[in-house]
Amino acid sequence: MNRRHAVWLGLAIGLLAGCSEPPYPLPDRNAADVQAEEERLATLLPGTLLSGPGTCDVRLLGRDGSSSFAWAHCEAAPGPGVPFGMSIPVRVDGERVTQPGDGSDYSASVRRMFPERLAEAVLEDDRRLRP
């Protein structure tokens, strides 16, 4: 590779690196208000997502007014049969829980539920978002 090509390659890499956005900023889990909201959601979500007793681990992803955006990993209470669980992004408005659609509706529903940058992080399957 000659020197001119090396300079152009370096400029291209620099431009691409400069154009990329930093990862979606997550709330500080050590903050008291974040911990309180995660606890509230962990109490609310099993009855809605599991339609019965169980537990949910929750990672608060952000808030906008009275809306909370989170990722929940829930498991049904032990009992007869095969255990049931799910790991899913959710939007919670007060007590109303919205979850994304299945299959081909998943991407579009995530984009409706979340702010743009958060929706993109969810769709890119950013493992940082999981509890």
PDB file of C-alpha atoms in Angstrom:
ATOM      1  CA  MET A   1       0.000   0.000   0.000  1.00  0.00           C
ATOM      2  CA  ASN A   2       1.457   3.355  -0.935  1.00  0.00           C
ATOM      3  CA  ARG A   3       1.505   6.346   1.366  1.00  0.00           C
ATOM      4  CA  ARG A   4      -1.466   8.122  -0.263  1.00  0.00           C
ATOM      5  CA  HIS A   5      -3.690   5.041   0.174  1.00  0.00           C
ATOM      6  CA  ALA A   6      -2.600   4.746   3.805  1.00  0.00           C
ATOM      7  CA  VAL A   7      -3.539   8.400   4.451  1.00  0.00           C
ATOM      8  CA  TRP A   8      -6.979   7.935   2.847  1.00  0.00           C
ATOM      9  CA  LEU A   9      -7.550   4.737   4.796  1.00  0.00           C
ATOM     10  CA  GLY A  10      -6.617   6.498   8.042  1.00  0.00           C
ATOM     11  CA  LEU A  11      -8.983   9.393   7.259  1.00  0.00           C
ATOM     12  CA  ALA A  12     -11.827   7.006   6.429  1.00  0.00           C
ATOM     13  CA  ILE A  13     -11.361   5.080   9.670  1.00  0.00           C
ATOM     14  CA  GLY A  14     -11.217   8.341  11.632  1.00  0.00           C
ATOM     15  CA  LEU A  15     -14.398   9.639  10.013  1.00  0.00           C
ATOM     16  CA  LEU A  16     -16.260   6.400  10.667  1.00  0.00           C
ATOM     17  CA  ALA A  17     -15.141   6.317  14.292  1.00  0.00           C
ATOM     18  CA  GLY A  18     -16.116   9.969  14.751  1.00  0.00           C
ATOM     19  CA  CYS A  19     -19.583   9.403  13.278  1.00  0.00           C
ATOM     20  CA  SER A  20     -20.517   6.470  15.459  1.00  0.00           C
ATOM     21  CA  GLU A  21     -22.636   7.264  18.486  1.00  0.00           C
ATOM     22  CA  PRO A  22     -21.635   6.184  21.962  1.00  0.00           C
ATOM     23  CA  PRO A  23     -23.634   3.330  23.467  1.00  0.00           C
ATOM     24  CA  TYR A  24     -27.092   4.152  24.803  1.00  0.00           C
ATOM     25  CA  PRO A  25     -26.589   5.712  28.286  1.00  0.00           C
ATOM     26  CA  LEU A  26     -28.122   3.621  31.060  1.00  0.00           C
ATOM     27  CA  PRO A  27     -29.348   5.002  34.400  1.00  0.00           C
ATOM     28  CA  ASP A  28     -27.023   4.627  37.381  1.00  0.00           C
ATOM     29  CA  ARG A  29     -28.241   1.554  39.278  1.00  0.00           C
ATOM     30  CA  ASN A  30     -26.719   2.924  42.495  1.00  0.00           C
ATOM     31  CA  ALA A  31     -29.068   5.916  42.485  1.00  0.00           C
ATOM     32  CA  ALA A  32     -31.878   5.601  45.043  1.00  0.00           C
ATOM     33  CA  ASP A  33     -34.610   6.621  42.573  1.00  0.00           C
ATOM     34  CA  VAL A  34     -33.438   4.028  40.027  1.00  0.00           C
ATOM     35  CA  GLN A  35     -33.374   1.294  42.692  1.00  0.00           C
ATOM     36  CA  ALA A  36     -36.871   2.290  43.854  1.00  0.00           C
ATOM     37  CA  GLU A  37     -38.264   2.144  40.308  1.00  0.00           C
ATOM     38  CA  GLU A  38     -36.625  -1.222  39.595  1.00  0.00           C
ATOM     39  CA  GLU A  39     -38.186  -2.589  42.805  1.00  0.00           C
ATOM     40  CA  ARG A  40     -41.610  -1.190  41.847  1.00  0.00           C
ATOM     41  CA  LEU A  41     -41.393  -2.786  38.414  1.00  0.00           C
ATOM     42  CA  ALA A  42     -40.144  -6.105  39.842  1.00  0.00           C
ATOM     43  CA  THR A  43     -43.283  -6.188  42.011  1.00  0.00           C
ATOM     44  CA  LEU A  44     -45.684  -5.108  39.245  1.00  0.00           C
ATOM     45  CA  LEU A  45     -44.467  -7.194  36.299  1.00  0.00           C
ATOM     46  CA  PRO A  46     -44.967 -10.836  37.402  1.00  0.00           C
ATOM     47  CA  GLY A  47     -48.753 -10.468  37.586  1.00  0.00           C
ATOM     48  CA  THR A  48     -48.858  -8.827  34.159  1.00  0.00           C
ATOM     49  CA  LEU A  49     -46.238 -10.760  32.201  1.00  0.00           C
ATOM     50  CA  LEU A  50     -46.691 -14.166  33.842  1.00  0.00           C
ATOM     51  CA  SER A  51     -50.417 -13.908  34.621  1.00  0.00           C
ATOM     52  CA  GLY A  52     -49.702 -15.347  38.024  1.00  0.00           C
ATOM     53  CA  PRO A  53     -47.107 -15.715  40.752  1.00  0.00           C
ATOM     54  CA  GLY A  54     -43.439 -15.499  39.920  1.00  0.00           C
ATOM     55  CA  THR A  55     -40.445 -13.209  40.078  1.00  0.00           C
ATOM     56  CA  CYS A  56     -38.872 -10.661  37.775  1.00  0.00           C
ATOM     57  CA  ASP A  57     -35.368  -9.220  37.709  1.00  0.00           C
ATOM     58  CA  VAL A  58     -35.535  -5.760  36.179  1.00  0.00           C
ATOM     59  CA  ARG A  59     -33.044  -3.368  34.574  1.00  0.00           C
ATOM     60  CA  LEU A  60     -34.360   0.188  34.245  1.00  0.00           C
ATOM     61  CA  LEU A  61     -33.314   1.493  30.827  1.00  0.00           C
ATOM     62  CA  GLY A  62     -34.677   5.007  31.120  1.00  0.00           C
ATOM     63  CA  ARG A  63     -37.652   7.216  31.859  1.00  0.00           C
ATOM     64  CA  ASP A  64     -39.644   9.863  30.069  1.00  0.00           C
ATOM     65  CA  GLY A  65     -42.216  11.646  32.209  1.00  0.00           C
ATOM     66  CA  SER A  66     -44.429   8.963  33.763  1.00  0.00           C
ATOM     67  CA  SER A  67     -43.130   6.255  31.400  1.00  0.00           C
ATOM     68  CA  SER A  68     -40.456   3.785  32.456  1.00  0.00           C
ATOM     69  CA  PHE A  69     -38.523   1.653  29.980  1.00  0.00           C
ATOM     70  CA  ALA A  70     -37.044  -1.587  31.289  1.00  0.00           C
ATOM     71  CA  TRP A  71     -35.831  -5.055  30.486  1.00  0.00           C
ATOM     72  CA  ALA A  72     -37.418  -7.800  32.574  1.00  0.00           C
ATOM     73  CA  HIS A  73     -36.326 -11.380  33.069  1.00  0.00           C
ATOM     74  CA  CYS A  74     -39.252 -13.216  34.678  1.00  0.00           C
ATOM     75  CA  GLU A  75     -39.833 -16.761  35.853  1.00  0.00           C
ATOM     76  CA  ALA A  76     -43.113 -18.311  36.965  1.00  0.00           C
ATOM     77  CA  ALA A  77     -43.387 -19.696  40.475  1.00  0.00           C
ATOM     78  CA  PRO A  78     -42.281 -23.329  40.743  1.00  0.00           C
ATOM     79  CA  GLY A  79     -45.066 -25.791  40.269  1.00  0.00           C
ATOM     80  CA  PRO A  80     -46.099 -28.829  38.284  1.00  0.00           C
ATOM     81  CA  GLY A  81     -45.092 -28.987  34.652  1.00  0.00           C
ATOM     82  CA  VAL A  82     -42.377 -27.179  32.760  1.00  0.00           C
ATOM     83  CA  PRO A  83     -41.140 -23.911  34.292  1.00  0.00           C
ATOM     84  CA  PHE A  84     -42.068 -20.810  32.318  1.00  0.00           C
ATOM     85  CA  GLY A  85     -39.933 -17.727  31.880  1.00  0.00           C
ATOM     86  CA  MET A  86     -39.311 -14.791  29.591  1.00  0.00           C
ATOM     87  CA  SER A  87     -36.756 -12.080  28.998  1.00  0.00           C
ATOM     88  CA  ILE A  88     -38.367  -9.068  27.370  1.00  0.00           C
ATOM     89  CA  PRO A  89     -38.170  -5.285  27.020  1.00  0.00           C
ATOM     90  CA  VAL A  90     -41.196  -3.458  28.437  1.00  0.00           C
ATOM     91  CA  ARG A  91     -42.693  -0.002  28.660  1.00  0.00           C
ATOM     92  CA  VAL A  92     -44.599   0.818  31.830  1.00  0.00           C
ATOM     93  CA  ASP A  93     -46.932   3.806  32.041  1.00  0.00           C
ATOM     94  CA  GLY A  94     -48.110   3.931  35.648  1.00  0.00           C
ATOM     95  CA  GLU A  95     -49.541   0.421  36.061  1.00  0.00           C
ATOM     96  CA  ARG A  96     -50.041  -0.286  32.327  1.00  0.00           C
ATOM     97  CA  VAL A  97     -47.414  -2.622  30.852  1.00  0.00           C
ATOM     98  CA  THR A  98     -46.707  -2.771  27.125  1.00  0.00           C
ATOM     99  CA  GLN A  99     -44.586  -5.526  25.636  1.00  0.00           C
ATOM    100  CA  PRO A 100     -43.437  -5.926  22.040  1.00  0.00           C
ATOM    101  CA  GLY A 101     -45.260  -8.065  19.529  1.00  0.00           C
ATOM    102  CA  ASP A 102     -44.033 -11.454  18.432  1.00  0.00           C
ATOM    103  CA  GLY A 103     -42.316 -12.457  15.212  1.00  0.00           C
ATOM    104  CA  SER A 104     -42.506  -9.985  12.363  1.00  0.00           C
ATOM    105  CA  ASP A 105     -44.190  -7.347  14.589  1.00  0.00           C
ATOM    106  CA  TYR A 106     -41.313  -7.268  17.099  1.00  0.00           C
ATOM    107  CA  SER A 107     -39.161  -4.566  15.464  1.00  0.00           C
ATOM    108  CA  ALA A 108     -42.022  -2.222  14.620  1.00  0.00           C
ATOM    109  CA  SER A 109     -43.552  -2.535  18.083  1.00  0.00           C
ATOM    110  CA  VAL A 110     -40.184  -1.885  19.796  1.00  0.00           C
ATOM    111  CA  ARG A 111     -39.855   1.294  17.701  1.00  0.00           C
ATOM    112  CA  ARG A 112     -43.347   2.395  18.811  1.00  0.00           C
ATOM    113  CA  MET A 113     -42.678   1.631  22.486  1.00  0.00           C
ATOM    114  CA  PHE A 114     -39.270   3.244  23.020  1.00  0.00           C
ATOM    115  CA  PRO A 115     -37.392   6.448  22.195  1.00  0.00           C
ATOM    116  CA  GLU A 116     -35.378   6.064  18.982  1.00  0.00           C
ATOM    117  CA  ARG A 117     -31.886   5.456  20.444  1.00  0.00           C
ATOM    118  CA  LEU A 118     -33.207   3.011  23.026  1.00  0.00           C
ATOM    119  CA  ALA A 119     -35.229   1.145  20.399  1.00  0.00           C
ATOM    120  CA  GLU A 120     -32.094   0.758  18.284  1.00  0.00           C
ATOM    121  CA  ALA A 121     -30.131  -0.549  21.299  1.00  0.00           C
ATOM    122  CA  VAL A 122     -32.886  -3.085  22.036  1.00  0.00           C
ATOM    123  CA  LEU A 123     -33.020  -4.206  18.401  1.00  0.00           C
ATOM    124  CA  GLU A 124     -29.238  -4.531  18.248  1.00  0.00           C
ATOM    125  CA  ASP A 125     -29.583  -6.941  21.204  1.00  0.00           C
ATOM    126  CA  ASP A 126     -27.298  -4.906  23.443  1.00  0.00           C
ATOM    127  CA  ARG A 127     -26.546  -7.315  26.297  1.00  0.00           C
ATOM    128  CA  ARG A 128     -25.904  -4.367  28.642  1.00  0.00           C
ATOM    129  CA  LEU A 129     -29.653  -3.806  28.715  1.00  0.00           C
ATOM    130  CA  ARG A 130     -30.430  -7.124  30.431  1.00  0.00           C
ATOM    131  CA  PRO A 131     -30.806  -7.429  34.207  1.00  0.00           C
TER     132      PRO A 131
END
